[in-house]
mmCIF file of C-alpha atoms in Angstrom:
data_model
loop_
_atom_site.group_PDB
_atom_site.id
_atom_site.type_symbol
_atom_site.label_atom_id
_atom_site.label_comp_id
_atom_site.label_asym_id
_atom_site.label_seq_id
_atom_site.Cartn_x
_atom_site.Cartn_y
_atom_site.Cartn_z
ATOM 1 C CA UNK A 244 -36.035 50.239 72.707
ATOM 2 C CA UNK A 245 -34.521 47.433 74.675
ATOM 3 C CA UNK A 246 -33.653 44.921 71.896
ATOM 4 C CA UNK A 247 -32.088 47.838 70.039
ATOM 5 C CA UNK A 248 -29.778 48.580 73.139
ATOM 6 C CA UNK A 249 -29.279 44.712 73.379
ATOM 7 C CA UNK A 250 -28.174 44.406 69.948
ATOM 8 C CA UNK A 251 -25.722 47.194 70.012
ATOM 9 C CA UNK A 252 -24.251 45.812 73.384
ATOM 10 C CA UNK A 253 -23.702 42.387 71.475
ATOM 11 C CA UNK A 254 -22.166 43.815 68.533
ATOM 12 C CA UNK A 255 -19.688 46.175 70.238
ATOM 13 C CA UNK A 256 -19.035 43.115 72.669
ATOM 14 C CA UNK A 257 -18.179 40.768 69.821
ATOM 15 C CA UNK A 258 -15.798 43.389 68.748
ATOM 16 C CA UNK A 259 -13.806 43.313 71.849
ATOM 17 C CA UNK A 260 -13.950 39.714 71.833
ATOM 18 C CA UNK A 261 -12.532 39.318 68.351
ATOM 19 C CA UNK A 262 -9.489 41.823 69.321
ATOM 20 C CA UNK A 263 -8.849 39.666 72.352
ATOM 21 C CA UNK A 264 -8.622 36.524 70.046
ATOM 22 C CA UNK A 265 -6.630 38.092 67.412
ATOM 23 C CA UNK A 266 -3.948 39.662 69.878
ATOM 24 C CA UNK A 267 -3.551 36.003 71.723
ATOM 25 C CA UNK A 268 -3.434 34.014 68.388
ATOM 26 C CA UNK A 269 -2.137 35.887 65.353
ATOM 27 C CA UNK A 270 1.135 37.352 64.850
ATOM 28 C CA UNK A 271 1.314 41.257 64.809
ATOM 29 C CA UNK A 272 2.357 41.803 61.018
ATOM 30 C CA UNK A 273 -0.331 39.183 59.968
ATOM 31 C CA UNK A 274 -2.809 40.899 62.165
ATOM 32 C CA UNK A 275 -2.242 44.313 60.708
ATOM 33 C CA UNK A 276 -2.285 42.733 57.185
ATOM 34 C CA UNK A 277 -5.677 41.443 57.980
ATOM 35 C CA UNK A 278 -6.952 44.744 59.164
ATOM 36 C CA UNK A 279 -5.679 46.535 56.366
ATOM 37 C CA UNK A 280 -7.394 44.184 53.752
ATOM 38 C CA UNK A 281 -10.785 44.451 55.607
#
């Protein structure tokens, strides 16, 4: 039970970290294109 909660915490936390890095380093149009490509 606790390990599943820990995994969810890490996965969701890494999503916000990736968004933060992308906003600071990637130009907006390129970022939108990359998200659309996924």
